[in-house]
């Protein structure tokens, strides 16, 4: 069961919302292989949904738009070296269609559902030191169910380094190393002047001191 997000209440008249919780039945089949250095996993999945949530064209309220079906395949492989470095890569291919039924002729990708995801990275753990360098990409998606407003794939590179003193741990990280400002979401409106855009946050750095008690 997936309850409506809080943004479903951020409308002019929240009382007019009639959205019910979104329900799903999930099926998954996969396998895992692991040895001293190598780990591999892969699976396929199928999810049947009812009471799909969506905003009205004027974004004034949220409603249920019927049934949907999500399906796809995903996998990951990693290799751990003896020096503390682990390399990994993962990917998924996804389909999420609305108005689903076996004889449906209208099967469009649900808005905000990426067609794919990709990730590669390096992890490090040796002694008191841990760190990571990660690349993540969210594939192409659509801002509307009619697939008339595409959103291009966007990605981010994040770097993190930690040192554990025992009782204390210090963590330094830089997010979005490439300072990408790509569009991540578009909230369409029947009035084009009221269409809104969200962008990736720019490059940012954090330094954190963690104490254990």
Tab-separated table of C-alpha atoms in Angstrom:
chain	number	residue	atom	x	y	z
A	1	UNK	CA	0.000	0.000	0.000
A	2	UNK	CA	1.335	3.420	-1.017
A	3	UNK	CA	-0.285	6.402	0.709
A	4	UNK	CA	-0.567	9.735	-1.121
A	5	UNK	CA	2.530	11.907	-0.639
A	6	UNK	CA	2.292	15.145	1.314
A	7	UNK	CA	2.494	17.121	-1.927
A	8	UNK	CA	-0.998	15.798	-2.706
A	9	UNK	CA	-2.162	18.212	0.025
A	10	UNK	CA	-0.160	21.173	-1.315
A	11	UNK	CA	-3.007	22.323	-3.553
A	12	UNK	CA	-5.512	25.169	-3.404
A	13	UNK	CA	-8.275	23.053	-1.851
A	14	UNK	CA	-6.932	19.913	-0.097
A	15	UNK	CA	-10.450	18.926	0.951
A	16	UNK	CA	-11.346	18.287	-2.698
A	17	UNK	CA	-8.839	15.431	-2.936
A	18	UNK	CA	-10.497	12.034	-3.277
A	19	UNK	CA	-7.336	9.973	-3.767
A	20	UNK	CA	-7.282	6.560	-2.109
A	21	UNK	CA	-4.119	4.615	-1.168
A	22	UNK	CA	-2.400	2.969	-4.123
A	23	UNK	CA	-2.305	-0.834	-3.823
A	24	UNK	CA	0.125	-3.270	-5.415
A	25	UNK	CA	0.779	-6.984	-5.855
A	26	UNK	CA	4.447	-7.788	-6.458
A	27	UNK	CA	6.157	-10.713	-8.206
A	28	UNK	CA	9.911	-11.139	-8.417
A	29	UNK	CA	12.249	-13.883	-9.605
A	30	UNK	CA	16.015	-13.698	-9.377
A	31	UNK	CA	19.269	-15.326	-8.420
A	32	UNK	CA	22.456	-14.440	-6.547
A	33	UNK	CA	25.994	-15.730	-6.905
A	34	UNK	CA	28.775	-14.918	-4.480
A	35	UNK	CA	32.391	-16.025	-4.144
A	36	UNK	CA	35.351	-14.577	-2.264
A	37	UNK	CA	35.815	-11.746	-4.766
A	38	UNK	CA	32.752	-11.708	-7.013
A	39	UNK	CA	29.093	-11.016	-6.298
A	40	UNK	CA	26.416	-11.104	-9.008
A	41	UNK	CA	22.672	-10.746	-8.728
A	42	UNK	CA	19.913	-10.381	-11.299
A	43	UNK	CA	16.143	-10.463	-11.247
A	44	UNK	CA	12.987	-9.712	-13.180
A	45	UNK	CA	9.908	-8.224	-11.585
A	46	UNK	CA	6.255	-7.518	-12.274
A	47	UNK	CA	4.023	-5.285	-10.146
A	48	UNK	CA	0.264	-4.907	-10.620
A	49	UNK	CA	-1.141	-1.676	-9.214
A	50	UNK	CA	-4.591	-0.256	-8.567
A	51	UNK	CA	-5.714	3.260	-7.572
A	52	UNK	CA	-2.830	4.915	-9.410
A	53	UNK	CA	-2.269	8.460	-8.131
A	54	UNK	CA	-2.029	11.444	-10.476
A	55	UNK	CA	-2.540	15.184	-10.485
A	56	UNK	CA	-5.324	16.737	-12.540
A	57	UNK	CA	-4.250	18.740	-15.614
A	58	UNK	CA	-4.578	22.015	-13.704
A	59	UNK	CA	-2.663	20.572	-10.689
A	60	UNK	CA	-5.543	21.637	-8.428
A	61	UNK	CA	-6.106	18.212	-6.864
A	62	UNK	CA	-5.035	14.534	-6.949
A	63	UNK	CA	-7.149	11.662	-8.193
A	64	UNK	CA	-6.964	7.901	-8.798
A	65	UNK	CA	-6.621	7.051	-12.489
A	66	UNK	CA	-7.138	3.291	-12.465
A	67	UNK	CA	-4.719	0.410	-12.901
A	68	UNK	CA	-1.061	0.211	-13.825
A	69	UNK	CA	1.650	-2.365	-14.344
A	70	UNK	CA	5.353	-1.995	-13.653
A	71	UNK	CA	7.821	-4.547	-14.983
A	72	UNK	CA	11.484	-4.821	-15.817
A	73	UNK	CA	14.839	-6.404	-15.161
A	74	UNK	CA	17.766	-5.364	-13.001
A	75	UNK	CA	21.202	-6.641	-12.109
A	76	UNK	CA	24.456	-5.858	-10.360
A	77	UNK	CA	28.023	-7.157	-10.384
A	78	UNK	CA	30.858	-6.329	-8.030
A	79	UNK	CA	34.460	-7.390	-7.589
A	80	UNK	CA	36.329	-7.031	-4.296
A	81	UNK	CA	40.130	-6.744	-4.433
A	82	UNK	CA	42.362	-7.777	-1.555
A	83	UNK	CA	43.577	-4.189	-1.094
A	84	UNK	CA	40.185	-2.977	0.181
A	85	UNK	CA	38.801	-1.660	-3.117
A	86	UNK	CA	35.509	-2.950	-4.519
A	87	UNK	CA	34.260	-2.035	-7.982
A	88	UNK	CA	30.617	-2.442	-8.927
A	89	UNK	CA	28.116	-1.717	-11.682
A	90	UNK	CA	24.351	-2.035	-11.802
A	91	UNK	CA	21.567	-1.268	-14.242
A	92	UNK	CA	17.839	-1.659	-14.678
A	93	UNK	CA	15.380	-1.472	-17.540
A	94	UNK	CA	11.873	-0.485	-16.515
A	95	UNK	CA	8.394	-0.154	-17.933
A	96	UNK	CA	5.489	1.405	-16.041
A	97	UNK	CA	2.234	1.640	-18.003
A	98	UNK	CA	-1.167	2.970	-17.003
A	99	UNK	CA	-4.739	1.852	-17.780
A	100	UNK	CA	-3.419	-1.706	-17.762
A	101	UNK	CA	-5.578	-4.645	-18.731
A	102	UNK	CA	-4.771	-7.586	-21.043
A	103	UNK	CA	-6.676	-6.122	-24.027
A	104	UNK	CA	-5.696	-2.460	-23.468
A	105	UNK	CA	-4.657	-0.460	-26.515
A	106	UNK	CA	-3.606	2.627	-24.529
A	107	UNK	CA	-0.403	1.719	-22.721
A	108	UNK	CA	1.777	4.748	-21.996
A	109	UNK	CA	4.714	5.148	-19.652
A	110	UNK	CA	3.593	6.687	-16.348
A	111	UNK	CA	4.942	10.196	-15.824
A	112	UNK	CA	7.997	10.434	-13.577
A	113	UNK	CA	8.999	6.795	-14.177
A	114	UNK	CA	12.517	6.467	-15.655
A	115	UNK	CA	12.962	3.976	-18.458
A	116	UNK	CA	16.321	2.911	-17.028
A	117	UNK	CA	18.805	3.450	-14.213
A	118	UNK	CA	22.563	2.944	-14.181
A	119	UNK	CA	25.240	3.037	-11.520
A	120	UNK	CA	28.975	2.394	-11.357
A	121	UNK	CA	31.379	3.079	-8.565
A	122	UNK	CA	34.322	2.234	-6.386
A	123	UNK	CA	34.189	1.539	-2.641
A	124	UNK	CA	37.185	1.486	-0.293
A	125	UNK	CA	37.480	0.007	3.193
A	126	UNK	CA	40.753	-0.694	4.920
A	127	UNK	CA	41.584	-0.152	8.553
A	128	UNK	CA	40.071	3.092	9.787
A	129	UNK	CA	39.552	4.428	6.246
A	130	UNK	CA	36.416	4.090	4.126
A	131	UNK	CA	35.449	5.942	0.995
A	132	UNK	CA	33.423	5.851	-2.191
A	133	UNK	CA	33.249	7.369	-5.658
A	134	UNK	CA	29.815	6.800	-7.181
A	135	UNK	CA	28.184	7.599	-10.513
A	136	UNK	CA	24.407	7.329	-10.773
A	137	UNK	CA	22.183	7.999	-13.767
A	138	UNK	CA	18.401	8.258	-13.940
A	139	UNK	CA	17.206	7.482	-17.462
A	140	UNK	CA	14.783	9.301	-19.714
A	141	UNK	CA	11.280	9.838	-18.386
A	142	UNK	CA	8.159	11.821	-19.219
A	143	UNK	CA	6.526	14.648	-17.300
A	144	UNK	CA	3.049	13.680	-18.512
A	145	UNK	CA	1.257	10.429	-19.245
A	146	UNK	CA	0.731	11.472	-22.875
A	147	UNK	CA	4.520	11.366	-23.376
A	148	UNK	CA	4.532	14.843	-24.924
A	149	UNK	CA	6.967	16.372	-22.407
A	150	UNK	CA	10.183	14.299	-22.180
A	151	UNK	CA	12.787	14.736	-19.455
A	152	UNK	CA	16.298	13.800	-20.506
A	153	UNK	CA	18.451	11.405	-18.492
A	154	UNK	CA	20.447	13.077	-15.727
A	155	UNK	CA	23.318	11.881	-13.561
A	156	UNK	CA	25.467	12.738	-10.564
A	157	UNK	CA	28.943	11.873	-9.279
A	158	UNK	CA	29.449	11.766	-5.495
A	159	UNK	CA	32.681	11.426	-3.505
A	160	UNK	CA	32.947	10.459	0.163
A	161	UNK	CA	35.868	9.796	2.556
A	162	UNK	CA	35.681	8.699	6.218
A	163	UNK	CA	38.189	8.115	8.994
A	164	UNK	CA	37.197	6.265	12.166
A	165	UNK	CA	39.058	7.245	15.352
A	166	UNK	CA	37.073	4.764	17.447
A	167	UNK	CA	34.857	6.994	19.527
A	168	UNK	CA	34.764	9.643	16.814
A	169	UNK	CA	34.437	9.505	13.062
A	170	UNK	CA	35.021	12.297	10.590
A	171	UNK	CA	33.309	12.275	7.202
A	172	UNK	CA	33.971	14.498	4.191
A	173	UNK	CA	31.841	14.338	1.085
A	174	UNK	CA	31.275	16.244	-2.140
A	175	UNK	CA	27.968	15.709	-3.929
A	176	UNK	CA	27.407	16.387	-7.636
A	177	UNK	CA	31.093	16.752	-8.449
A	178	UNK	CA	30.331	17.789	-12.038
A	179	UNK	CA	27.937	20.528	-10.848
A	180	UNK	CA	25.141	19.266	-13.114
A	181	UNK	CA	21.990	21.422	-13.105
A	182	UNK	CA	19.827	19.156	-15.235
A	183	UNK	CA	16.029	19.181	-15.054
A	184	UNK	CA	14.785	16.396	-12.769
A	185	UNK	CA	11.010	16.974	-12.784
A	186	UNK	CA	8.476	19.048	-14.691
A	187	UNK	CA	5.049	19.701	-13.232
A	188	UNK	CA	2.870	20.464	-16.240
A	189	UNK	CA	-0.185	22.701	-16.173
A	190	UNK	CA	-2.997	23.368	-18.630
A	191	UNK	CA	-1.714	26.951	-18.539
A	192	UNK	CA	1.892	26.747	-19.840
A	193	UNK	CA	2.826	29.833	-17.824
A	194	UNK	CA	2.182	27.841	-14.638
A	195	UNK	CA	4.345	24.829	-15.578
A	196	UNK	CA	7.109	24.443	-12.975
A	197	UNK	CA	10.571	22.878	-13.172
A	198	UNK	CA	12.882	21.286	-10.613
A	199	UNK	CA	16.640	21.084	-11.159
A	200	UNK	CA	19.513	19.163	-9.612
A	201	UNK	CA	21.135	20.891	-6.672
A	202	UNK	CA	24.569	22.232	-7.584
A	203	UNK	CA	27.872	20.938	-6.291
A	204	UNK	CA	28.013	20.951	-2.500
A	205	UNK	CA	30.487	19.827	0.144
A	206	UNK	CA	29.918	18.646	3.721
A	207	UNK	CA	32.198	17.913	6.647
A	208	UNK	CA	30.680	15.897	9.486
A	209	UNK	CA	32.001	14.850	12.908
A	210	UNK	CA	30.217	11.830	14.418
A	211	UNK	CA	30.541	10.851	18.073
A	212	UNK	CA	29.634	7.420	19.480
A	213	UNK	CA	28.258	6.972	22.994
